[in-house]
XYZ file of C-alpha atoms in Angstrom:
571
model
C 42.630 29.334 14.840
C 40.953 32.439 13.430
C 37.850 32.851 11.076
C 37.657 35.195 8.630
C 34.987 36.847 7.098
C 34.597 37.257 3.841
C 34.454 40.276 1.614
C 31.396 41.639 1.003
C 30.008 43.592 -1.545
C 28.022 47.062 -1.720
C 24.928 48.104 -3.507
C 24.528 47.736 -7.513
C 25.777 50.691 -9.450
C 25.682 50.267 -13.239
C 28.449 51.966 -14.972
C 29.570 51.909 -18.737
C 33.288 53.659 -18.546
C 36.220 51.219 -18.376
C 39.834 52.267 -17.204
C 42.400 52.281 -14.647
C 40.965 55.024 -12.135
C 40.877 55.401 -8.479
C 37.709 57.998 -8.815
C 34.732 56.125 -6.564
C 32.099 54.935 -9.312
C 34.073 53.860 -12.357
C 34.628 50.246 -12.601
C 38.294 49.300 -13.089
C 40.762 46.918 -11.845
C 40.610 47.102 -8.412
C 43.377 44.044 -8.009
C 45.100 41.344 -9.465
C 46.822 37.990 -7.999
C 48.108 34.684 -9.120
C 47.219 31.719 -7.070
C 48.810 28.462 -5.667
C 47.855 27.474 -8.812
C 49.618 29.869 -11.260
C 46.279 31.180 -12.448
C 45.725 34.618 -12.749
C 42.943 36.221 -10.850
C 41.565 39.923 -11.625
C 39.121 41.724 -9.014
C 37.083 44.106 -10.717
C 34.747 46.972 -9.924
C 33.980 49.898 -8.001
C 34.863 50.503 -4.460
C 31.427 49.592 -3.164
C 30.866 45.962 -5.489
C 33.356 43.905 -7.298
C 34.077 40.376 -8.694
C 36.891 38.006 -9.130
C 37.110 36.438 -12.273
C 40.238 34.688 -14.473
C 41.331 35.889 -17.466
C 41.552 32.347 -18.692
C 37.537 31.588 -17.825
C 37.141 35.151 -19.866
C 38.275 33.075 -22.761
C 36.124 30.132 -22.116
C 33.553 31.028 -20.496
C 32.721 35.222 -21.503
C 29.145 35.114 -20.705
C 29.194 33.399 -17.150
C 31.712 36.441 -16.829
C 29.579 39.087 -17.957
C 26.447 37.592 -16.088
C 28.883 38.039 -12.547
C 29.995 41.767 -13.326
C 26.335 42.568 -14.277
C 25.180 41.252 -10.709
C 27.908 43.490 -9.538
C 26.465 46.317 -11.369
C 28.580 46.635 -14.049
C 26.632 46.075 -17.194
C 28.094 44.495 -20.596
C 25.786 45.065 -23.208
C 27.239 46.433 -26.126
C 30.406 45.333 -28.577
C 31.951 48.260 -27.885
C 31.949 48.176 -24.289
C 33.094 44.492 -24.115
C 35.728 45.502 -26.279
C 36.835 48.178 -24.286
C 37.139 46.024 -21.207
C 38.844 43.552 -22.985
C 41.491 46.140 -23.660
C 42.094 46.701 -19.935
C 42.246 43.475 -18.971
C 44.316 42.064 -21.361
C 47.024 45.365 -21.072
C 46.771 44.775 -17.026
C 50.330 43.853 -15.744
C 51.360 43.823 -11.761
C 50.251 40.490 -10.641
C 50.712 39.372 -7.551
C 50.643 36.085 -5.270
C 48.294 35.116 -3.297
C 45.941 32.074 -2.150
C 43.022 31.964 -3.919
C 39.672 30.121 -2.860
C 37.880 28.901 -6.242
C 35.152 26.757 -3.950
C 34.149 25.877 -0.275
C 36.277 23.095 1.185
C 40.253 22.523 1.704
C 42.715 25.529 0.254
C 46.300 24.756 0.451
C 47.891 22.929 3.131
C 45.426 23.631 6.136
C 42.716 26.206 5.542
C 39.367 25.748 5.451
C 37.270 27.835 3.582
C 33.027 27.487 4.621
C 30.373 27.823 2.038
C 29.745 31.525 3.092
C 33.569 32.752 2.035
C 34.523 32.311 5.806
C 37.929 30.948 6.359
C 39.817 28.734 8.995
C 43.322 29.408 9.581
C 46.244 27.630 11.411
C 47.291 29.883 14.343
C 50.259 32.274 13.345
C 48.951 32.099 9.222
C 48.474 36.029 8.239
C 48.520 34.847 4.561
C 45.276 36.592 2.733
C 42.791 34.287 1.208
C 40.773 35.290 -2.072
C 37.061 33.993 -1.916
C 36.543 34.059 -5.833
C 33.311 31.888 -5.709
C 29.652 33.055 -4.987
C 29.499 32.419 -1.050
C 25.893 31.080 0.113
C 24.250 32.401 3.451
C 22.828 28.802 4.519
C 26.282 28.010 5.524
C 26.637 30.800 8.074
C 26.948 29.803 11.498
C 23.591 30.560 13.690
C 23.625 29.537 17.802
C 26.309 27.344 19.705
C 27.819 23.954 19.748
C 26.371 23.466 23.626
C 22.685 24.491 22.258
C 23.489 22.404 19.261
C 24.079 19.217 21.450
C 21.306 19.734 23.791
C 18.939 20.130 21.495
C 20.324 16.965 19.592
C 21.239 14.930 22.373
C 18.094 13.474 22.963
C 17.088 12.706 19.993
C 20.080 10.990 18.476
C 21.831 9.271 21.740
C 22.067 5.519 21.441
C 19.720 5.338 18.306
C 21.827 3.569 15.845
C 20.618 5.181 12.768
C 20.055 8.619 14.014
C 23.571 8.034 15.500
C 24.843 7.163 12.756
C 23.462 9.779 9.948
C 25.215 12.398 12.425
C 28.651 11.022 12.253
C 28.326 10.542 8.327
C 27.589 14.647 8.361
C 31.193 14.833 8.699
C 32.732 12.710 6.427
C 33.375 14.788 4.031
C 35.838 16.975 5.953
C 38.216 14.397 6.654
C 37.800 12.714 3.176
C 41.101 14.423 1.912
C 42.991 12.779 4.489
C 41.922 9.141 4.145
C 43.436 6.271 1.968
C 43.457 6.961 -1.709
C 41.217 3.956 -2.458
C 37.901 5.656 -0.448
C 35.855 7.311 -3.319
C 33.185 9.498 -2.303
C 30.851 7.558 0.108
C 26.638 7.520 -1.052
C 23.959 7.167 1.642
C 20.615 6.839 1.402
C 17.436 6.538 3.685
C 14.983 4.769 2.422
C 11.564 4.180 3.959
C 7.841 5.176 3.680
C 6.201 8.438 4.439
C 6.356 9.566 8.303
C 9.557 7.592 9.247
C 11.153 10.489 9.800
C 13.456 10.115 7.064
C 13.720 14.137 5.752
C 13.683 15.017 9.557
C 16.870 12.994 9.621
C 18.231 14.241 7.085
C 18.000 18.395 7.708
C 19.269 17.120 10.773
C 22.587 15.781 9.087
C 22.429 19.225 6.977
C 22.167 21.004 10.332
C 26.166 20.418 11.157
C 26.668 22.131 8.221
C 24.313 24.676 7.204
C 20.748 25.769 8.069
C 17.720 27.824 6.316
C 14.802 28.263 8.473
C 12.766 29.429 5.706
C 12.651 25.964 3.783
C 11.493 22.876 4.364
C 14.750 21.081 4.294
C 17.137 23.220 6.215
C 20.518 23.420 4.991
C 19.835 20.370 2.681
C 18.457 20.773 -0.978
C 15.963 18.116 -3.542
C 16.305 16.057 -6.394
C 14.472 19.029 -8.063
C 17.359 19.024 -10.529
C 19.329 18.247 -14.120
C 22.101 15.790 -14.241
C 24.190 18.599 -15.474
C 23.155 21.125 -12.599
C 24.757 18.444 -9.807
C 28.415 19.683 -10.904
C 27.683 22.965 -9.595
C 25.930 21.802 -6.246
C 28.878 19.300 -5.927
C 31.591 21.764 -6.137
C 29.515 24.429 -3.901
C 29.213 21.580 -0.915
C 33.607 20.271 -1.532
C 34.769 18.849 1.724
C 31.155 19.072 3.484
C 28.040 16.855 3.283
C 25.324 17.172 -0.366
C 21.965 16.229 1.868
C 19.417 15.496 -1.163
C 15.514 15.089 -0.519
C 13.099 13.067 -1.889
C 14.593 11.483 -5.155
C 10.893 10.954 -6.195
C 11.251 14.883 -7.248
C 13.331 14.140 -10.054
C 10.714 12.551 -11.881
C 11.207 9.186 -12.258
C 8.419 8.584 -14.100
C 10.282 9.439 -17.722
C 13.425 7.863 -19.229
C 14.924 10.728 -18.847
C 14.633 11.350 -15.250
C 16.056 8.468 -14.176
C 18.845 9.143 -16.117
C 19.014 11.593 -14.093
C 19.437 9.246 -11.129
C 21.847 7.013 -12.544
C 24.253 9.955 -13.556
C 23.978 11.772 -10.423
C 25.297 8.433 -8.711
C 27.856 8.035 -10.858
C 28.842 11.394 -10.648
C 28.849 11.903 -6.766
C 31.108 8.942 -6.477
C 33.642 10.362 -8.676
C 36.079 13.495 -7.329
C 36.448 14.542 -10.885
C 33.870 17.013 -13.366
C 32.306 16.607 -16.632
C 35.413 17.985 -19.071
C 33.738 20.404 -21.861
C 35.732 21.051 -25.140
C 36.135 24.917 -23.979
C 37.967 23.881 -20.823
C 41.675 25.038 -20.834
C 42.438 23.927 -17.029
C 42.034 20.793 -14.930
C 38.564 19.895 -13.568
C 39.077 20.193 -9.735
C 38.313 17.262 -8.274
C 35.772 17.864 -5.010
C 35.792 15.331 -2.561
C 31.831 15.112 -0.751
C 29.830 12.997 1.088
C 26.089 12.500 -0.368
C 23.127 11.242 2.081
C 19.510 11.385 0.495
C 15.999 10.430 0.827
C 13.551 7.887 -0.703
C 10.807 5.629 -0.506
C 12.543 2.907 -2.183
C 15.892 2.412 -2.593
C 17.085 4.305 -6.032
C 18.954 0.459 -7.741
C 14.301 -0.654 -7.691
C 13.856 2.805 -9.404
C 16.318 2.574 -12.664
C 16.100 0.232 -15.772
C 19.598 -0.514 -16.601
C 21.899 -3.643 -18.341
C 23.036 -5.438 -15.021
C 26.295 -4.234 -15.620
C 25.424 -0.677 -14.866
C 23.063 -2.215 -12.175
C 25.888 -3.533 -10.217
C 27.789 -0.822 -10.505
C 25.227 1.629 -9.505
C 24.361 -0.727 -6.818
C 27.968 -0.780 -5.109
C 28.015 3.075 -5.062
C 25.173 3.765 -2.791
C 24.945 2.318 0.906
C 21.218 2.013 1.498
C 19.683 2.139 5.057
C 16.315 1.140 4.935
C 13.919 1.867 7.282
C 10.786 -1.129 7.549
C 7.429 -0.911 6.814
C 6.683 -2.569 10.215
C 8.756 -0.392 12.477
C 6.057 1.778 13.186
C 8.920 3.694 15.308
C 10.808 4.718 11.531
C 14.512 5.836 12.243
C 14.421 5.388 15.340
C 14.957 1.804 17.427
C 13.131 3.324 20.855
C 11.204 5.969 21.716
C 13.904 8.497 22.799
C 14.310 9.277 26.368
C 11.887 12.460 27.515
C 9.483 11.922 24.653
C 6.277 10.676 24.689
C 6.592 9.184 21.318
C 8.767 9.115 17.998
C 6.193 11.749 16.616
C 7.109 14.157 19.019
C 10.967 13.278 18.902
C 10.917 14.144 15.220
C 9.187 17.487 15.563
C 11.566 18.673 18.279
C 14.050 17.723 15.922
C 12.382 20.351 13.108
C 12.580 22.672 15.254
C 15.872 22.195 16.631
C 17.730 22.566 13.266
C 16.059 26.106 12.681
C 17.301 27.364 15.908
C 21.317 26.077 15.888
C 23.099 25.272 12.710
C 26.808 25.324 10.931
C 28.199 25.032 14.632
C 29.286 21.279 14.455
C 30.640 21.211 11.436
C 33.126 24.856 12.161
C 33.865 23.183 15.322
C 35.132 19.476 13.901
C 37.086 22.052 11.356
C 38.578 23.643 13.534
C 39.878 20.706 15.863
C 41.011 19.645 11.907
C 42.713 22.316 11.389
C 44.753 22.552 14.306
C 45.485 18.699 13.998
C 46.158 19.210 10.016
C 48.960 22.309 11.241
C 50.319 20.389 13.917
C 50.983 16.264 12.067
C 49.207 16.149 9.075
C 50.588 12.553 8.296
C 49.861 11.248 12.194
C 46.229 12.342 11.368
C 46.391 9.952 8.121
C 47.836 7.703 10.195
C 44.832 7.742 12.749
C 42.075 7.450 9.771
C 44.189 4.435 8.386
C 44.575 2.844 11.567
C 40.859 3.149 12.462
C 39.418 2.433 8.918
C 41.336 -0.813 9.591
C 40.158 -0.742 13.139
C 36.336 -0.734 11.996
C 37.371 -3.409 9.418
C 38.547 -5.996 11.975
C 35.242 -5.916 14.089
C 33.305 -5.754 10.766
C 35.075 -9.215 9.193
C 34.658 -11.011 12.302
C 30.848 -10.544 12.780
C 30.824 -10.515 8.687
C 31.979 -14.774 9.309
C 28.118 -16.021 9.155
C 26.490 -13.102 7.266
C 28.690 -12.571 4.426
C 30.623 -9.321 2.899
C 28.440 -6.210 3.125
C 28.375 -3.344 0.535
C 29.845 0.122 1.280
C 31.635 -1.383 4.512
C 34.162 1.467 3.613
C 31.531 4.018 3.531
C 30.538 2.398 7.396
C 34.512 2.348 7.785
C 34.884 6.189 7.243
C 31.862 6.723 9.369
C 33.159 5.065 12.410
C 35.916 7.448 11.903
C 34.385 10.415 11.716
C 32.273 9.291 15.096
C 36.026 8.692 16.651
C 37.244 11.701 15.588
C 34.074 14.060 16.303
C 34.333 12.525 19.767
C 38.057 13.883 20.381
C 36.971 17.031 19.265
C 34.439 17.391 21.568
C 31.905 17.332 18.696
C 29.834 14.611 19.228
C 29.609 13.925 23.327
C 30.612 10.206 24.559
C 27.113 9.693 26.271
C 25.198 9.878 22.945
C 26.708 6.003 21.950
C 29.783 4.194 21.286
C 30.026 4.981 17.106
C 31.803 1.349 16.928
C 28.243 0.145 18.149
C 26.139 2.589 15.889
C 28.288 1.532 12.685
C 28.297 -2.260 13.378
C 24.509 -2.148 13.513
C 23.824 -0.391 10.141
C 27.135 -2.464 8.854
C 24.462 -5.572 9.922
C 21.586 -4.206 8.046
C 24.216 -4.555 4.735
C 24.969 -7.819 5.434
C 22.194 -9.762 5.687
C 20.320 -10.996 2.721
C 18.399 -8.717 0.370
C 19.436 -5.242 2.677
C 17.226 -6.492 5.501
C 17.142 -3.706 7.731
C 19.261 -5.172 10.821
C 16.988 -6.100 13.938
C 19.065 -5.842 16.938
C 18.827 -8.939 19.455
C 15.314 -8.211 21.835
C 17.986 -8.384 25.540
C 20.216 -5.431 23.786
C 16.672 -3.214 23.458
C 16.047 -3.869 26.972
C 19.634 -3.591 28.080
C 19.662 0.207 26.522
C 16.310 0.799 27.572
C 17.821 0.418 30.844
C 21.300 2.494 30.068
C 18.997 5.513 29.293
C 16.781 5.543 32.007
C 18.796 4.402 34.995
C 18.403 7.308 37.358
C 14.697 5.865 37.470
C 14.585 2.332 37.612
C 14.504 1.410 41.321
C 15.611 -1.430 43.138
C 13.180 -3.817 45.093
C 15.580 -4.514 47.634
C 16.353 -1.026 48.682
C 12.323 -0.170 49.053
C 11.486 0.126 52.347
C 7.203 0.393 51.509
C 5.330 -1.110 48.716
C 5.047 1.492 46.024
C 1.272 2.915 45.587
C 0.184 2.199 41.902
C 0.380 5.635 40.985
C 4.186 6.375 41.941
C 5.100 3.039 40.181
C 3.166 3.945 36.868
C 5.519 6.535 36.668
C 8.844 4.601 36.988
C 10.818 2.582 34.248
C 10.859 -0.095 36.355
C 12.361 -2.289 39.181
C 15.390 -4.348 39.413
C 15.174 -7.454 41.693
C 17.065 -10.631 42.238
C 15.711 -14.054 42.156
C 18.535 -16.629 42.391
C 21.644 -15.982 40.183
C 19.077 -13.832 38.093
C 18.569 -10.434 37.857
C 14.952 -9.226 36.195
C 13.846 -6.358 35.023
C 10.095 -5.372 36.132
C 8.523 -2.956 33.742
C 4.930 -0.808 33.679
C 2.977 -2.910 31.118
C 1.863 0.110 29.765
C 5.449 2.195 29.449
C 6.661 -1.331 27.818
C 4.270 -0.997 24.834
C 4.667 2.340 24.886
C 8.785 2.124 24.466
C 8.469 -1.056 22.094
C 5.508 -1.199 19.534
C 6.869 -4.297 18.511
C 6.488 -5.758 21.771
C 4.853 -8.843 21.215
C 7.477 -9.612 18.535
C 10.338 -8.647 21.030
C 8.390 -10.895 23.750
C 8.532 -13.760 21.636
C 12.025 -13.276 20.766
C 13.068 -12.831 24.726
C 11.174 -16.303 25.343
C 12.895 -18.395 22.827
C 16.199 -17.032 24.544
C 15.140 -17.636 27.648
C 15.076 -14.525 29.014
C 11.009 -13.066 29.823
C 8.821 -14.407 32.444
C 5.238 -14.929 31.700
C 2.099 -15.887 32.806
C 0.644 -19.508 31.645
C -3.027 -20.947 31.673
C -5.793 -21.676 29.096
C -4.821 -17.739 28.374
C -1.270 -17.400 28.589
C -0.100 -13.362 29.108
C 3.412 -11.772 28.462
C 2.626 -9.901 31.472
C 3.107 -11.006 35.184
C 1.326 -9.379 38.629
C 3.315 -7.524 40.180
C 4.419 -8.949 43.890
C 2.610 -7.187 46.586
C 5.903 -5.920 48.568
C 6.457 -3.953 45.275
C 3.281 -2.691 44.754
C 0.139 -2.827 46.594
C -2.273 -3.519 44.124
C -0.064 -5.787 41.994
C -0.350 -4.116 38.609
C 0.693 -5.910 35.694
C 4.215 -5.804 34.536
C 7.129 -7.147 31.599
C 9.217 -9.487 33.644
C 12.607 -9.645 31.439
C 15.779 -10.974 32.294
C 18.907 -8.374 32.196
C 21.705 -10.636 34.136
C 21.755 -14.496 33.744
C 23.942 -16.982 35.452
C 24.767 -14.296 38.719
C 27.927 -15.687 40.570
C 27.660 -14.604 44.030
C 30.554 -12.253 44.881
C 33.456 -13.111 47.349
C 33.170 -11.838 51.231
C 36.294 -9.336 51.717
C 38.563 -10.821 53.965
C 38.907 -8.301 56.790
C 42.551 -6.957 57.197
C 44.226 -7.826 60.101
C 44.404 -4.667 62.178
């Protein structure tokens, strides 16, 4: 595949002459086309800054016409001059064909065009393509997909919900290619100040687009009209909207919250608002929408249940408790010392590499798109319904959970992201990411989904298995220093295995550890220490450790069967 860049234009130069000249400084026609679409297109300008703009929109829409040339320095103040430019567009003949982009997103059968006019082509396509749209430098690419994912990796590997927000950042690219009956999938994050919630979300923005100069990347606010989302819908087609803090759009008044409750409506919809001046279609933009809040948006609005419901089955909320002092994330990721410092590596990580991910699941698209365009709608089918399977049968107990199609397309875009060598196998299985905020749906009143305590411990155990030793293997006891600094110690007592962890780096990892230590008793599964003052903690035994610190005693294997001698082979 090839990129191309788009055309750019030179310094303003105000002009007030209007004709059909090839002298450098007098605006004129500089081109004309008609697109896949039949519409006519006309470039105009003067050899160092031009615009496209229709004929047709001329009609309809004269001033958002004028305001384009003026920006291109050619300046329509006066009747007369409007007139006279009128006159040369309207005697222009010689059109001729060519592709036209009128937004970011999917253009014709398989090109890609990015939010900065940058296109992706199928190998062997010379065909020109027409960027007739305002192109936006946040979604220029900046770094690589290797610094990308090492930065990332970290943070997001087997944390369900930072696992999770990642694979929704692509949605929206393979949204054109799923079953008709997906609309536009709605996420939002919902929790209290510090959860990391915005961090997660420039994150998601990150795949996509970046701005190191503002304070939410590539992703924009609620700072907005109902009518202005149109625009910002259209401008992020085929990509990922990443809204901020929908306490900016003032939900104090009637008004603003009308604000909400159209917005929703509106993102879930491909179609625009129709105005009485329009003469063509409304495009319809496919896009995936993640935001921010401290409560969910339905507890925000005051609405006849009607709308309530529907508003309600639009938006897939993730919410983040008040009690997991961790916020997004379910551990302390792996090389941090806490969530805190997870969260600002993440900050800084989305300033430094951004727009890789998404140009690189495009362009594994596009190549897939070129080569069987209906095996890759086969392959989102068959996985949607893949996702749907595992979802019913853990869905038996807890009942039918909102948006499981927006969780559905998800898991896809995890499957597919990992074939395209987007998202790397070792950050989690998305099947196991998708399931657990598919849980969160399904029990009662959006509980956020608490994951059984033996599955913490078990991936506690996945991520730091290069230093958990194993007490049968030492050939000293360990002095109380060099323990401190290990995850822990395997050992075997009957057709047990147990897990032996640093008090300290277990309270550390799991702030809810008393909770989780309660939960691990009633299954059975944590040693402790009885008396008039009974302890979750155990000594450690003295061939361990010499001075017998104190350590979480936890079950990882139960019910051991002891494996069969090989049989030597007769020689």
């Amino acid at each position: 595949m090839k990129t191309d860049k788009p055309r750019t234009s030179g310094p303003d130069r105000p002009h007030d002459t209007f004709e059909l000249s090839n002298n450098d400084g007098v605006p004129r026609i500089l081109d004309a086309v008609v697109d896949q679409e039949g519409t006519r297109w006309i470039y105009y300008g003067t050899q160092d800054q031009a615009c496209w703009f229709s004929p047709t929109e001329l009609v309809s829409k004269d001033k958002a016409v004028f305001v384009r040339l003026s920006k291109t320095g050619t300046d329509l103040l006066a009747n007369k001059t409007k007139t006279a430019f009128m006159t040369v567009v309207e005697q222009h003949s010689g059109y001729r064909p060519a592709l036209v982009a009128t937004r970011p997103g999917w253009l014709d059968k398989a090109h890609y065009v990015y939010g900065n006019g940058e296109v992706e082509r199928p190998d062997g396509d010379t065909r020109e393509v027409i960027i007739a749209f305002e192109p936006n430098p946040k979604f220029a690419s900046v770094g690589t997909l290797a610094a990308w994912q090492a930065s990332f990796g970290p943070v997001v590997a087997n944390q369900p919900i930072p696992l999770f927000v990642m694979m929704y950042a692509l949605v929206g690219a393979i949204l054109r290619y799923a079953p008709a009956h997906v609309q536009n999938p709605q996420v939002e994050l919902v929790g209290e100040g510090e959860s990391a919630k915005t961090t997660m979300l420039t994150g998601a923005a990150s795949v996509w687009a970046g701005d190191p100069t503002s304070d939410v990347g590539g992703a924009e606010t609620w700072d907005m009209t109902a009518n202005a989302h149109d625009p910002l819908k259209r401008a992020h087609a085929d990509n990922l909207c990443a809204l901020d803090e929908v306490n900016l759009a003032g939900l104090d008044s009637k008004n603003q919250r009308e604000v909400v409750q159209k917005v929703a409506f509106k993102a879930s919809t491909t179609g625009g608002r129709k105005r009485l001046t329009d003469t063509e279609a409304i495009t319809h933009v496919r896009v995936a929408t993640l935001s921010t809040s401290n409560v969910p948006q339905r507890d925000l609005l005051k609405a006849h249940v009607a709308i309530m419901d529907a508003f309600t089955s639009r938006i897939l909320t993730i919410a983040i408790p008040k009690e997991h002092k961790l916020g997004v994330f379910r551990t302390v990721p792996n090389g941090f010392a806490d969530a805190r410092e997870a969260a600002e590596h993440l900050r800084t990580a989305v300033s430094e590499n951004y727009g890789v991910a998404g140009r690189a699941f495009v362009k594994w698209l596009v190549a897939e798109v070129a080569r069987d365009e209906n095996g890759l709608h086969r392959k989102i089918k068959s996985l949607m319904n893949e996702f749907h399977n595992q979802a019913r049968d853990e869905a038996v107990e807890k009942g039918k959970a909102r948006g499981e199609k927006t969780v559905a397309i998800t898991f896809v875009a995890g499957m597919l992201a990992g074939d395209a060598g987007v998202i790397p196998k070792d950050w989690g299985a998305p099947l196991s990411a998708t399931l657990a905020v598919y849980h969160s749906l399904a029990t009662a009143g959006d509980a956020p989904y608490t994951p059984p305590a033996i599955e913490e411990i078990r991936a506690y155990r996945a991520r730091n298995r290069s230093d958990i030793a194993r007490a049968k293997k030492l050939k000293r006891p360990y002095e109380e220093a060099a323990f401190l600094r290990k995850a822990g110690v395997l050992r075997r007592m009957g057709s047990r295995i147990e897990l032996l962890i640093p008090a300290k780096r277990f309270q550390r990892e799991f702030p809810d550890h008393r909770d989780m230590m309660k939960r691990l008793r009633d299954e059975g599964l944590a040693r402790t220490e009885g008396g008039k003052q009974p302890k979750n903690t155990i000594k450690l035994p003295g061939r361990i450790c010499r001075t017998a610190p104190r350590v979480y005693c936890i079950t990882v294997v139960d019910n051991l069967k002891a494996r069969p001698r090989r049989l030597k082979r007769a020689s």
